[in-house]
Short mmCIF file of C-alpha atoms in Angstrom, two decimals:
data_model
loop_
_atom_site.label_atom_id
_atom_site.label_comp_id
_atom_site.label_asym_id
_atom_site.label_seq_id
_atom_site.Cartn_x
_atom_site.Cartn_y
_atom_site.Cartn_z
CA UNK A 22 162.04 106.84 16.29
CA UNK A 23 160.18 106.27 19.32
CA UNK A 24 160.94 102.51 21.44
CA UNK A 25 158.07 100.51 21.70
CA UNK A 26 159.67 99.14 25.30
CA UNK A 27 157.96 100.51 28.45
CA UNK A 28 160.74 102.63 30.16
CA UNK A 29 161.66 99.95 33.37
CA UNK A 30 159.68 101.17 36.65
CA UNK A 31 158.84 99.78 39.98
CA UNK A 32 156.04 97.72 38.91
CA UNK A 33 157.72 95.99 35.99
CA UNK A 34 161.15 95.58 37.73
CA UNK A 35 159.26 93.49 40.76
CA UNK A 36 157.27 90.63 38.48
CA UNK A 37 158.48 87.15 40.09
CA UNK A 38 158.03 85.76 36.80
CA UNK A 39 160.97 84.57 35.21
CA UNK A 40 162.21 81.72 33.25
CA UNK A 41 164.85 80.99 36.07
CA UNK A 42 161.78 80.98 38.87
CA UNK A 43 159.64 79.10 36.66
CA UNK A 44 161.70 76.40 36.37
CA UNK A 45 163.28 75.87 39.70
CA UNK A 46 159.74 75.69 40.89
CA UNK A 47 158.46 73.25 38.17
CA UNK A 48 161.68 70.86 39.01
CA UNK A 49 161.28 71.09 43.27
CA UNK A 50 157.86 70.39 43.50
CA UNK A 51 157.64 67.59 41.38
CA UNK A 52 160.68 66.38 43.00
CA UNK A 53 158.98 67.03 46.58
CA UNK A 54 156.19 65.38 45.64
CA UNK A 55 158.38 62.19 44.53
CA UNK A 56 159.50 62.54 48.02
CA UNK A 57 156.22 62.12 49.50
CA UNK A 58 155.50 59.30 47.45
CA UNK A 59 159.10 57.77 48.09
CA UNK A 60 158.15 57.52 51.71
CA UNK A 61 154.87 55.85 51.46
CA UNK A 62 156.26 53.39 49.07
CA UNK A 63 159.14 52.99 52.01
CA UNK A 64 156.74 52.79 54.39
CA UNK A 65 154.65 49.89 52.44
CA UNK A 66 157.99 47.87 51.98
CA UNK A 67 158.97 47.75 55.87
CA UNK A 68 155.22 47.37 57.03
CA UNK A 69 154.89 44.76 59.44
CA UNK A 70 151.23 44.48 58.74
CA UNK A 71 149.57 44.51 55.44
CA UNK A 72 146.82 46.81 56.93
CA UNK A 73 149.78 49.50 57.94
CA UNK A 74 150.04 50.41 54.48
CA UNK A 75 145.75 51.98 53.99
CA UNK A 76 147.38 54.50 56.93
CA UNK A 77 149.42 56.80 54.90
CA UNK A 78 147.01 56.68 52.00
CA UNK A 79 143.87 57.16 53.75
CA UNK A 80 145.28 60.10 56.28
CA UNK A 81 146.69 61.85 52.70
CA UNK A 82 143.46 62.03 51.07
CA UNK A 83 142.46 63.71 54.16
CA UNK A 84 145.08 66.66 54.67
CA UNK A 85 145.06 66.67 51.00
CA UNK A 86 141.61 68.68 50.66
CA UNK A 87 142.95 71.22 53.67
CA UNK A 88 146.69 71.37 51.61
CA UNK A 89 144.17 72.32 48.51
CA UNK A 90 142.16 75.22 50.08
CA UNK A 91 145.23 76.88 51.98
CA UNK A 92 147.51 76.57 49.32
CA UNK A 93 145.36 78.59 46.92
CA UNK A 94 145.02 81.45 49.56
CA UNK A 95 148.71 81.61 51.05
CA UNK A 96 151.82 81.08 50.19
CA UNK A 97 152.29 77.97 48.26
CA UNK A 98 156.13 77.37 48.79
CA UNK A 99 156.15 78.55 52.59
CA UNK A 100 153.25 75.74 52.77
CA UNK A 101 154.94 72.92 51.10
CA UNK A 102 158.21 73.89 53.67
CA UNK A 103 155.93 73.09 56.47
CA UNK A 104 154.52 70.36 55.08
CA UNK A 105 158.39 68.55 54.12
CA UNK A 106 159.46 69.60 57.59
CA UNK A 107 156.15 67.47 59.22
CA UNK A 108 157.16 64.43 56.70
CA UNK A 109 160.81 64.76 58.10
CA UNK A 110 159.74 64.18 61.75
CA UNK A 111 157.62 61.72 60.77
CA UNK A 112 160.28 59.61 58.36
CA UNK A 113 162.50 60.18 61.49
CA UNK A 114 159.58 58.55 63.99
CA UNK A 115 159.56 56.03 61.69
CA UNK A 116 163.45 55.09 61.75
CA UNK A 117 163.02 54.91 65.39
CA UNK A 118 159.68 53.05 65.78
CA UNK A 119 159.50 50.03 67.58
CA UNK A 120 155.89 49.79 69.24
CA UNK A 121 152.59 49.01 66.83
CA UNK A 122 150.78 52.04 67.64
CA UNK A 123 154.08 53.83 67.27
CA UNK A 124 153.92 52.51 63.55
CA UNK A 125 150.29 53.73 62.99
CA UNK A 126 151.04 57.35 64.31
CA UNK A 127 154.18 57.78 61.86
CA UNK A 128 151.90 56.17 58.93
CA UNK A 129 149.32 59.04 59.69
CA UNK A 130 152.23 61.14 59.94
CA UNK A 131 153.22 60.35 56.14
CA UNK A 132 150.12 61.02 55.47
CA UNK A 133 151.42 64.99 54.88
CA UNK A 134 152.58 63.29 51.48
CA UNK A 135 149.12 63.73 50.39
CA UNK A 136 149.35 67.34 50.88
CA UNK A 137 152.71 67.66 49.95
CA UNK A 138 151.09 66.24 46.60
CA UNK A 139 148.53 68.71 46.34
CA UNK A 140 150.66 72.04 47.06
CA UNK A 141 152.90 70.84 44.63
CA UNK A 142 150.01 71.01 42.04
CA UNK A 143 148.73 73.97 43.17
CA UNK A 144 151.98 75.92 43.42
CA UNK A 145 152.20 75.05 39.29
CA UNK A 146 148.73 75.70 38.79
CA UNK A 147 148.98 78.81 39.40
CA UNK A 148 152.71 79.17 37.13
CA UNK A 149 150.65 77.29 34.62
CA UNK A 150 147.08 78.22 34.57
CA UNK A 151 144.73 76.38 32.21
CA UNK A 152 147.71 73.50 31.84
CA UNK A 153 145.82 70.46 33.43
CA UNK A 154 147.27 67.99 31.02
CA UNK A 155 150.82 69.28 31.67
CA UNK A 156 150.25 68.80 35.49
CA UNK A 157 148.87 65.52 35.41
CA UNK A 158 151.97 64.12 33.30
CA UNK A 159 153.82 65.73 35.37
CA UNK A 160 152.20 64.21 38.22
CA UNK A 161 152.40 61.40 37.15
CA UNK A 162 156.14 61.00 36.71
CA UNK A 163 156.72 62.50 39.76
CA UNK A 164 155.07 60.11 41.59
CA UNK A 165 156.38 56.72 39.46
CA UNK A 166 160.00 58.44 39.96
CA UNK A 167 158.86 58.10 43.61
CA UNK A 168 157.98 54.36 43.82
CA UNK A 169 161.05 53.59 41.66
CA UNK A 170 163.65 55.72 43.89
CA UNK A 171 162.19 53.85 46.84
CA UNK A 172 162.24 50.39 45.72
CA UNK A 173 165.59 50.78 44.19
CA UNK A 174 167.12 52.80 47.52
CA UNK A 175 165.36 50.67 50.27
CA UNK A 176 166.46 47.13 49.77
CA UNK A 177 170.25 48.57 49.73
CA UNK A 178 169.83 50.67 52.88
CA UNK A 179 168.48 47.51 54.61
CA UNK A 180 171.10 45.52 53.34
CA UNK A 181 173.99 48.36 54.44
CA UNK A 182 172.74 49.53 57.74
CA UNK A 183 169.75 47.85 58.94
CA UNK A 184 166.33 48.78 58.16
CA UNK A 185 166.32 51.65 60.41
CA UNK A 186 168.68 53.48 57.94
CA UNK A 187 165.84 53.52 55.46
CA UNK A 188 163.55 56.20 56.52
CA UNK A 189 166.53 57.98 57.77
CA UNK A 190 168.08 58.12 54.61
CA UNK A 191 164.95 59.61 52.61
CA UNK A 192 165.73 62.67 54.95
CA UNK A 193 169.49 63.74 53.14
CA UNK A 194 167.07 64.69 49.43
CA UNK A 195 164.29 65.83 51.33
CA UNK A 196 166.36 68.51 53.47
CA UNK A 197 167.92 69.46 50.30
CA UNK A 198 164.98 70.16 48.58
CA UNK A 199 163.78 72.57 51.66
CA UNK A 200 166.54 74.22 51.46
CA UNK A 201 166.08 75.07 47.46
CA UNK A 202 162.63 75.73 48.20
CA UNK A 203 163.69 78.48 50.89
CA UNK A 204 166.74 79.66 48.46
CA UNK A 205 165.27 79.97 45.22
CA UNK A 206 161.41 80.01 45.21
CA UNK A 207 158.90 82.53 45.41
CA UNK A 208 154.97 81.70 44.88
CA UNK A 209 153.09 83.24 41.98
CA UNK A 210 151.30 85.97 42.93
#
């Protein structure tokens, strides 16, 4: 009796879609997103200025629509490493800030959370196609897991080492999560 599975070849043996891949890539970019949104919320706590905090916000809603429109042409995961590597400089400005305006460049700087955001959602968009209410619960936990890592990490930083510490120490999970990214992911195609 004949098999009703396609003998293996080169074109089957080369799909990136596995359950593994899937969901390594639906647990990193969530979790890079709640990065991104760890940082603002960081960023809001040590503001010396109540105005500091519309700079992150306002500058991610702008690189967010760029993020959008290259991240459905390229590569999605190469994109977000880029973008974690530019909110990594800037959470390091940040720990060593000290002048006003240099507090108003590293806000714009976290503004790359915004696009960080918006890769993440279109690196599962395109795992999930058609899924919108999947991606905006997801989205949605991602970014309250955000707020809540940061307001439960920062005031115990500050307390330990200083308020300096704090941006620094948002860098340890976000190198990790690079690093993944570089190990393990591969964009859908």
């Amino acid at each position: 009796m004949p098999s009703f599975v396609p003998p293996p070849t080169l074109e089957t043996s080369t799909q990136p879609v596995n359950g593994y891949q899937l969901l390594v890539a639906m647990l990193l970019m969530p979790l890079a997103s709640a990065l991104a949104v760890a940082s603002w919320t960081l960023y809001a706590l040590l503001a010396k200025q109540p105005l500091y905090v519309l700079i992150p916000l306002s500058s991610g809603v702008l690189l967010a629509w760029p993020a959008w429109f290259i991240a459905k042409r390229g590569d999605t995961c190469r994109l977000m490493q880029w973008l974690l590597l530019g909110l990594a400089l800037a959470l390091g400005g940040f720990g060593m800030a000290s002048q006003p305006w240099e507090f108003l460049l590293v806000g714009a700087g976290l503004g790359l959370g915004g696009a960080v955001i918006t890769t993440g959602i279109a690196h599962a968009k395109g795992w999930m196609p058609g899924r919108w209410v999947s991606l905006c619960i997801a989205l949605f936990l991602a970014l309250a897991a955000g707020v809540g890592f940061s307001l439960r990490m920062a005031p115990l930083v500050v307390q330990a080492y200083g308020w300096r510490a704090a941006p620094l120490s948002l860098l340890i999970p976000l190198f990790m999560v690079m690093l993944l990214l570089w190990l393990f992911v591969e964009s859908p195609e």
